[in-house]
Amino acid sequence: MNINFTFQDKKINNIFFSFLGFTFFLFLFYFYSSNINNFTYIEDYEKIIQKNNSKNVKSVNEIVQFIENNKNNIYSSLASLQLAKIYIDSGNLNDALLILKKNLKHTPDVNIFNLITLNIAKIQFQLNDNLQAIKTIDHIKDNAWNSVKYKFKDNVFASLK
């Protein structure tokens, strides 16, 4: 069997392989540039957390600035959890609640969303806003979190007697 390609077939093959090569190049460029950004976020997050000193106002302001500059990524959400911990340790429950609620809108991962929601509900429970805590805990998504959700509700109802 002898296969002969005509000029038209070779031209179509050249166009196809050129398009395929260009698409592959775009994919590599996108993958490389997105990973560079992720590494930058990781490095910035690690630097800020390592320098974290709750008694140093500059350190706290750096975390706040990182959160503001990096919305819609996981590291911003993790930094907001760290900042909330600083506020809770210093007795500022309302500030912790505010930062978590603000960052909840920009959380891209469902598990971190659920973790932040759980922490919001815990703070509301500590502030004796039990009904709001129950409403908040109902916003937890994913059935894998049901045991955490029901255990928290059980604790709230037990405190209400």
mmCIF file of N, CA and C in Angstrom, residues 59-156:
data_model
loop_
_atom_site.group_PDB
_atom_site.id
_atom_site.type_symbol
_atom_site.label_atom_id
_atom_site.label_comp_id
_atom_site.label_asym_id
_atom_site.label_seq_id
_atom_site.Cartn_x
_atom_site.Cartn_y
_atom_site.Cartn_z
ATOM 1 N N SER A 59 3.949 43.863 62.665
ATOM 2 C CA SER A 59 3.740 42.480 62.229
ATOM 3 C C SER A 59 2.269 42.217 61.922
ATOM 4 N N VAL A 60 1.399 42.691 62.774
ATOM 5 C CA VAL A 60 -0.042 42.527 62.559
ATOM 6 C C VAL A 60 -0.474 43.290 61.317
ATOM 7 N N ASN A 61 0.056 44.486 61.127
ATOM 8 C CA ASN A 61 -0.291 45.279 59.944
ATOM 9 C C ASN A 61 0.189 44.610 58.655
ATOM 10 N N GLU A 62 1.337 43.914 58.713
ATOM 11 C CA GLU A 62 1.814 43.190 57.532
ATOM 12 C C GLU A 62 0.856 42.060 57.158
ATOM 13 N N ILE A 63 0.312 41.383 58.157
ATOM 14 C CA ILE A 63 -0.656 40.315 57.878
ATOM 15 C C ILE A 63 -1.919 40.915 57.260
ATOM 16 N N VAL A 64 -2.386 42.024 57.820
ATOM 17 C CA VAL A 64 -3.576 42.691 57.277
ATOM 18 C C VAL A 64 -3.322 43.115 55.838
ATOM 19 N N GLN A 65 -2.149 43.667 55.563
ATOM 20 C CA GLN A 65 -1.802 44.105 54.210
ATOM 21 C C GLN A 65 -1.726 42.920 53.248
ATOM 22 N N PHE A 66 -1.155 41.806 53.717
ATOM 23 C CA PHE A 66 -1.086 40.604 52.887
ATOM 24 C C PHE A 66 -2.483 40.117 52.529
ATOM 25 N N ILE A 67 -3.379 40.126 53.492
ATOM 26 C CA ILE A 67 -4.760 39.679 53.244
ATOM 27 C C ILE A 67 -5.433 40.588 52.220
ATOM 28 N N GLU A 68 -5.248 41.874 52.364
ATOM 29 C CA GLU A 68 -5.872 42.821 51.432
ATOM 30 C C GLU A 68 -5.311 42.695 50.014
ATOM 31 N N ASN A 69 -4.008 42.438 49.912
ATOM 32 C CA ASN A 69 -3.364 42.377 48.594
ATOM 33 C C ASN A 69 -3.570 41.046 47.883
ATOM 34 N N ASN A 70 -3.941 40.009 48.600
ATOM 35 C CA ASN A 70 -4.008 38.667 48.005
ATOM 36 C C ASN A 70 -5.373 38.032 48.174
ATOM 37 N N LYS A 71 -6.408 38.761 47.897
ATOM 38 C CA LYS A 71 -7.753 38.199 48.004
ATOM 39 C C LYS A 71 -7.912 37.076 46.992
ATOM 40 N N ASN A 72 -8.849 36.221 47.256
ATOM 41 C CA ASN A 72 -9.190 35.095 46.378
ATOM 42 C C ASN A 72 -8.081 34.055 46.252
ATOM 43 N N ASN A 73 -7.279 33.885 47.286
ATOM 44 C CA ASN A 73 -6.375 32.733 47.281
ATOM 45 C C ASN A 73 -6.320 32.125 48.672
ATOM 46 N N ILE A 74 -5.849 30.918 48.718
ATOM 47 C CA ILE A 74 -5.860 30.144 49.960
ATOM 48 C C ILE A 74 -4.982 30.783 51.022
ATOM 49 N N TYR A 75 -3.867 31.349 50.608
ATOM 50 C CA TYR A 75 -2.927 31.909 51.579
ATOM 51 C C TYR A 75 -3.501 33.125 52.294
ATOM 52 N N SER A 76 -4.327 33.876 51.607
ATOM 53 C CA SER A 76 -5.019 34.984 52.256
ATOM 54 C C SER A 76 -5.978 34.454 53.322
ATOM 55 N N SER A 77 -6.661 33.372 53.003
ATOM 56 C CA SER A 77 -7.593 32.769 53.959
ATOM 57 C C SER A 77 -6.847 32.234 55.179
ATOM 58 N N LEU A 78 -5.718 31.573 54.947
ATOM 59 C CA LEU A 78 -4.925 31.063 56.060
ATOM 60 C C LEU A 78 -4.368 32.204 56.913
ATOM 61 N N ALA A 79 -3.964 33.284 56.255
ATOM 62 C CA ALA A 79 -3.467 34.450 56.992
ATOM 63 C C ALA A 79 -4.586 35.080 57.825
ATOM 64 N N SER A 80 -5.805 35.071 57.300
ATOM 65 C CA SER A 80 -6.928 35.624 58.077
ATOM 66 C C SER A 80 -7.200 34.768 59.314
ATOM 67 N N LEU A 81 -7.037 33.458 59.199
ATOM 68 C CA LEU A 81 -7.187 32.587 60.372
ATOM 69 C C LEU A 81 -6.104 32.900 61.414
ATOM 70 N N GLN A 82 -4.880 33.142 60.947
ATOM 71 C CA GLN A 82 -3.783 33.488 61.851
ATOM 72 C C GLN A 82 -4.051 34.831 62.521
ATOM 73 N N LEU A 83 -4.529 35.799 61.761
ATOM 74 C CA LEU A 83 -4.836 37.107 62.320
ATOM 75 C C LEU A 83 -5.976 37.010 63.324
ATOM 76 N N ALA A 84 -6.969 36.204 63.014
ATOM 77 C CA ALA A 84 -8.081 36.008 63.959
ATOM 78 C C ALA A 84 -7.571 35.402 65.261
ATOM 79 N N LYS A 85 -6.626 34.495 65.173
ATOM 80 C CA LYS A 85 -6.035 33.894 66.377
ATOM 81 C C LYS A 85 -5.324 34.959 67.216
ATOM 82 N N ILE A 86 -4.623 35.855 66.548
ATOM 83 C CA ILE A 86 -3.953 36.948 67.265
ATOM 84 C C ILE A 86 -4.975 37.800 67.995
ATOM 85 N N TYR A 87 -6.060 38.144 67.304
ATOM 86 C CA TYR A 87 -7.105 38.960 67.924
ATOM 87 C C TYR A 87 -7.768 38.226 69.090
ATOM 88 N N ILE A 88 -8.017 36.944 68.930
ATOM 89 C CA ILE A 88 -8.649 36.171 69.999
ATOM 90 C C ILE A 88 -7.732 36.085 71.211
ATOM 91 N N ASP A 89 -6.440 35.849 70.976
ATOM 92 C CA ASP A 89 -5.480 35.770 72.077
ATOM 93 C C ASP A 89 -5.380 37.081 72.848
ATOM 94 N N SER A 90 -5.607 38.183 72.151
ATOM 95 C CA SER A 90 -5.552 39.488 72.834
ATOM 96 C C SER A 90 -6.926 39.922 73.338
ATOM 97 N N GLY A 91 -7.945 39.082 73.160
ATOM 98 C CA GLY A 91 -9.271 39.372 73.702
ATOM 99 C C GLY A 91 -10.170 40.190 72.799
ATOM 100 N N ASN A 92 -9.777 40.399 71.556
ATOM 101 C CA ASN A 92 -10.581 41.176 70.608
ATOM 102 C C ASN A 92 -11.431 40.243 69.746
ATOM 103 N N LEU A 93 -12.445 39.661 70.348
ATOM 104 C CA LEU A 93 -13.289 38.707 69.621
ATOM 105 C C LEU A 93 -14.033 39.357 68.462
ATOM 106 N N ASN A 94 -14.461 40.590 68.659
ATOM 107 C CA ASN A 94 -15.197 41.268 67.589
ATOM 108 C C ASN A 94 -14.318 41.534 66.372
ATOM 109 N N ASP A 95 -13.040 41.886 66.602
ATOM 110 C CA ASP A 95 -12.122 42.089 65.475
ATOM 111 C C ASP A 95 -11.855 40.776 64.749
ATOM 112 N N ALA A 96 -11.710 39.699 65.521
ATOM 113 C CA ALA A 96 -11.503 38.382 64.910
ATOM 114 C C ALA A 96 -12.713 37.994 64.073
ATOM 115 N N LEU A 97 -13.887 38.226 64.591
ATOM 116 C CA LEU A 97 -15.114 37.919 63.872
ATOM 117 C C LEU A 97 -15.201 38.728 62.578
ATOM 118 N N LEU A 98 -14.846 39.989 62.651
ATOM 119 C CA LEU A 98 -14.896 40.863 61.484
ATOM 120 C C LEU A 98 -13.929 40.398 60.393
ATOM 121 N N ILE A 99 -12.697 40.075 60.766
ATOM 122 C CA ILE A 99 -11.710 39.672 59.753
ATOM 123 C C ILE A 99 -12.099 38.341 59.105
ATOM 124 N N LEU A 100 -12.655 37.427 59.886
ATOM 125 C CA LEU A 100 -13.066 36.139 59.313
ATOM 126 C C LEU A 100 -14.265 36.298 58.390
ATOM 127 N N LYS A 101 -15.238 37.100 58.795
ATOM 128 C CA LYS A 101 -16.410 37.316 57.937
ATOM 129 C C LYS A 101 -16.010 37.996 56.633
ATOM 130 N N LYS A 102 -15.102 38.954 56.735
ATOM 131 C CA LYS A 102 -14.648 39.681 55.554
ATOM 132 C C LYS A 102 -13.929 38.745 54.587
ATOM 133 N N ASN A 103 -13.094 37.858 55.119
ATOM 134 C CA ASN A 103 -12.324 36.973 54.254
ATOM 135 C C ASN A 103 -13.141 35.797 53.748
ATOM 136 N N LEU A 104 -14.216 35.466 54.413
ATOM 137 C CA LEU A 104 -15.052 34.340 54.001
ATOM 138 C C LEU A 104 -15.593 34.544 52.582
ATOM 139 N N LYS A 105 -15.824 35.788 52.218
ATOM 140 C CA LYS A 105 -16.355 36.101 50.882
ATOM 141 C C LYS A 105 -15.357 35.768 49.777
ATOM 142 N N HIS A 106 -14.070 35.732 50.123
ATOM 143 C CA HIS A 106 -13.031 35.555 49.113
ATOM 144 C C HIS A 106 -12.322 34.207 49.207
ATOM 145 N N THR A 107 -12.886 33.276 49.951
ATOM 146 C CA THR A 107 -12.224 31.988 50.165
ATOM 147 C C THR A 107 -12.551 31.036 49.019
ATOM 148 N N PRO A 108 -11.535 30.591 48.274
ATOM 149 C CA PRO A 108 -11.800 29.743 47.107
ATOM 150 C C PRO A 108 -11.956 28.262 47.410
ATOM 151 N N ASP A 109 -11.460 27.778 48.526
ATOM 152 C CA ASP A 109 -11.474 26.345 48.835
ATOM 153 C C ASP A 109 -12.608 26.030 49.799
ATOM 154 N N VAL A 110 -13.362 24.976 49.517
ATOM 155 C CA VAL A 110 -14.536 24.635 50.325
ATOM 156 C C VAL A 110 -14.141 24.229 51.747
ATOM 157 N N ASN A 111 -13.041 23.526 51.911
ATOM 158 C CA ASN A 111 -12.642 23.099 53.251
ATOM 159 C C ASN A 111 -12.174 24.276 54.105
ATOM 160 N N ILE A 112 -11.461 25.196 53.509
ATOM 161 C CA ILE A 112 -11.050 26.387 54.264
ATOM 162 C C ILE A 112 -12.265 27.263 54.535
ATOM 163 N N PHE A 113 -13.198 27.320 53.580
ATOM 164 C CA PHE A 113 -14.461 28.020 53.811
ATOM 165 C C PHE A 113 -15.165 27.442 55.039
ATOM 166 N N ASN A 114 -15.230 26.117 55.118
ATOM 167 C CA ASN A 114 -15.885 25.456 56.248
ATOM 168 C C ASN A 114 -15.129 25.708 57.550
ATOM 169 N N LEU A 115 -13.813 25.706 57.492
ATOM 170 C CA LEU A 115 -13.008 25.967 58.678
ATOM 171 C C LEU A 115 -13.229 27.392 59.189
ATOM 172 N N ILE A 116 -13.262 28.339 58.286
ATOM 173 C CA ILE A 116 -13.517 29.733 58.683
ATOM 174 C C ILE A 116 -14.932 29.874 59.233
ATOM 175 N N THR A 117 -15.896 29.228 58.590
ATOM 176 C CA THR A 117 -17.278 29.269 59.069
ATOM 177 C C THR A 117 -17.383 28.693 60.476
ATOM 178 N N LEU A 118 -16.702 27.592 60.718
ATOM 179 C CA LEU A 118 -16.689 26.984 62.049
ATOM 180 C C LEU A 118 -16.086 27.936 63.075
ATOM 181 N N ASN A 119 -15.007 28.602 62.716
ATOM 182 C CA ASN A 119 -14.383 29.550 63.641
ATOM 183 C C ASN A 119 -15.281 30.763 63.901
ATOM 184 N N ILE A 120 -15.993 31.200 62.894
ATOM 185 C CA ILE A 120 -16.946 32.299 63.091
ATOM 186 C C ILE A 120 -18.030 31.867 64.082
ATOM 187 N N ALA A 121 -18.544 30.667 63.896
ATOM 188 C CA ALA A 121 -19.587 30.157 64.794
ATOM 189 C C ALA A 121 -19.059 30.015 66.227
ATOM 190 N N LYS A 122 -17.822 29.574 66.373
ATOM 191 C CA LYS A 122 -17.235 29.448 67.713
ATOM 192 C C LYS A 122 -17.105 30.807 68.393
ATOM 193 N N ILE A 123 -16.692 31.810 67.635
ATOM 194 C CA ILE A 123 -16.577 33.158 68.202
ATOM 195 C C ILE A 123 -17.955 33.689 68.594
ATOM 196 N N GLN A 124 -18.934 33.471 67.738
ATOM 197 C CA GLN A 124 -20.298 33.906 68.067
ATOM 198 C C GLN A 124 -20.796 33.198 69.321
ATOM 199 N N PHE A 125 -20.461 31.942 69.475
ATOM 200 C CA PHE A 125 -20.829 31.188 70.667
ATOM 201 C C PHE A 125 -20.151 31.782 71.900
ATOM 202 N N GLN A 126 -18.888 32.155 71.780
ATOM 203 C CA GLN A 126 -18.178 32.778 72.896
ATOM 204 C C GLN A 126 -18.759 34.137 73.250
ATOM 205 N N LEU A 127 -19.309 34.809 72.248
ATOM 206 C CA LEU A 127 -19.944 36.110 72.490
ATOM 207 C C LEU A 127 -21.396 35.957 72.949
ATOM 208 N N ASN A 128 -21.819 34.724 73.236
ATOM 209 C CA ASN A 128 -23.177 34.388 73.687
ATOM 210 C C ASN A 128 -24.248 34.728 72.666
ATOM 211 N N ASP A 129 -23.897 34.697 71.402
ATOM 212 C CA ASP A 129 -24.856 34.889 70.320
ATOM 213 C C ASP A 129 -25.173 33.506 69.750
ATOM 214 N N ASN A 130 -25.833 32.693 70.579
ATOM 215 C CA ASN A 130 -26.025 31.278 70.269
ATOM 216 C C ASN A 130 -26.885 31.026 69.036
ATOM 217 N N LEU A 131 -27.949 31.776 68.875
ATOM 218 C CA LEU A 131 -28.819 31.564 67.709
ATOM 219 C C LEU A 131 -28.094 31.898 66.412
ATOM 220 N N GLN A 132 -27.302 32.958 66.432
ATOM 221 C CA GLN A 132 -26.526 33.309 65.243
ATOM 222 C C GLN A 132 -25.446 32.259 64.966
ATOM 223 N N ALA A 133 -24.873 31.702 66.021
ATOM 224 C CA ALA A 133 -23.866 30.652 65.857
ATOM 225 C C ALA A 133 -24.467 29.427 65.177
ATOM 226 N N ILE A 134 -25.688 29.075 65.553
ATOM 227 C CA ILE A 134 -26.362 27.933 64.923
ATOM 228 C C ILE A 134 -26.667 28.240 63.455
ATOM 229 N N LYS A 135 -27.107 29.456 63.170
ATOM 230 C CA LYS A 135 -27.364 29.829 61.772
ATOM 231 C C LYS A 135 -26.075 29.801 60.953
ATOM 232 N N THR A 136 -24.992 30.262 61.552
ATOM 233 C CA THR A 136 -23.709 30.296 60.847
ATOM 234 C C THR A 136 -23.208 28.894 60.559
ATOM 235 N N ILE A 137 -23.315 27.999 61.525
ATOM 236 C CA ILE A 137 -22.802 26.639 61.340
ATOM 237 C C ILE A 137 -23.565 25.900 60.240
ATOM 238 N N ASP A 138 -24.796 26.311 59.981
ATOM 239 C CA ASP A 138 -25.581 25.690 58.908
ATOM 240 C C ASP A 138 -25.056 26.056 57.517
ATOM 241 N N HIS A 139 -24.178 27.057 57.425
ATOM 242 C CA HIS A 139 -23.596 27.439 56.134
ATOM 243 C C HIS A 139 -22.446 26.524 55.728
ATOM 244 N N ILE A 140 -22.063 25.613 56.611
ATOM 245 C CA ILE A 140 -20.985 24.694 56.274
ATOM 246 C C ILE A 140 -21.440 23.801 55.137
ATOM 247 N N LYS A 141 -20.579 23.701 54.129
ATOM 248 C CA LYS A 141 -20.870 22.904 52.939
ATOM 249 C C LYS A 141 -20.151 21.572 53.048
ATOM 250 N N ASP A 142 -20.584 20.610 52.279
ATOM 251 C CA ASP A 142 -19.954 19.297 52.168
ATOM 252 C C ASP A 142 -20.376 18.391 53.320
ATOM 253 N N ASN A 143 -20.894 17.260 52.961
ATOM 254 C CA ASN A 143 -21.398 16.296 53.946
ATOM 255 C C ASN A 143 -20.313 15.728 54.837
ATOM 256 N N ALA A 144 -19.065 15.805 54.418
ATOM 257 C CA ALA A 144 -17.966 15.300 55.236
ATOM 258 C C ALA A 144 -17.825 16.095 56.533
ATOM 259 N N TRP A 145 -18.379 17.283 56.559
ATOM 260 C CA TRP A 145 -18.294 18.145 57.741
ATOM 261 C C TRP A 145 -19.519 18.008 58.648
ATOM 262 N N ASN A 146 -20.453 17.121 58.332
ATOM 263 C CA ASN A 146 -21.680 17.005 59.120
ATOM 264 C C ASN A 146 -21.424 16.637 60.573
ATOM 265 N N SER A 147 -20.474 15.773 60.839
ATOM 266 C CA SER A 147 -20.217 15.390 62.232
ATOM 267 C C SER A 147 -19.722 16.580 63.042
ATOM 268 N N VAL A 148 -18.880 17.406 62.444
ATOM 269 C CA VAL A 148 -18.399 18.618 63.130
ATOM 270 C C VAL A 148 -19.560 19.567 63.363
ATOM 271 N N LYS A 149 -20.377 19.703 62.360
ATOM 272 C CA LYS A 149 -21.530 20.606 62.427
ATOM 273 C C LYS A 149 -22.498 20.182 63.544
ATOM 274 N N TYR A 150 -22.828 18.904 63.583
ATOM 275 C CA TYR A 150 -23.793 18.424 64.570
ATOM 276 C C TYR A 150 -23.205 18.422 65.979
ATOM 277 N N LYS A 151 -21.934 18.151 66.122
ATOM 278 C CA LYS A 151 -21.298 18.198 67.432
ATOM 279 C C LYS A 151 -21.308 19.626 67.974
ATOM 280 N N PHE A 152 -21.035 20.598 67.101
ATOM 281 C CA PHE A 152 -21.065 21.992 67.529
ATOM 282 C C PHE A 152 -22.477 22.388 67.953
ATOM 283 N N LYS A 153 -23.466 22.017 67.153
ATOM 284 C CA LYS A 153 -24.852 22.334 67.500
ATOM 285 C C LYS A 153 -25.230 21.695 68.828
ATOM 286 N N ASP A 154 -24.787 20.474 69.043
ATOM 287 C CA ASP A 154 -25.057 19.781 70.300
ATOM 288 C C ASP A 154 -24.477 20.563 71.482
ATOM 289 N N ASN A 155 -23.271 21.072 71.332
ATOM 290 C CA ASN A 155 -22.665 21.872 72.401
ATOM 291 C C ASN A 155 -23.419 23.166 72.653
ATOM 292 N N VAL A 156 -23.888 23.798 71.594
ATOM 293 C CA VAL A 156 -24.651 25.042 71.757
ATOM 294 C C VAL A 156 -25.977 24.754 72.468
#
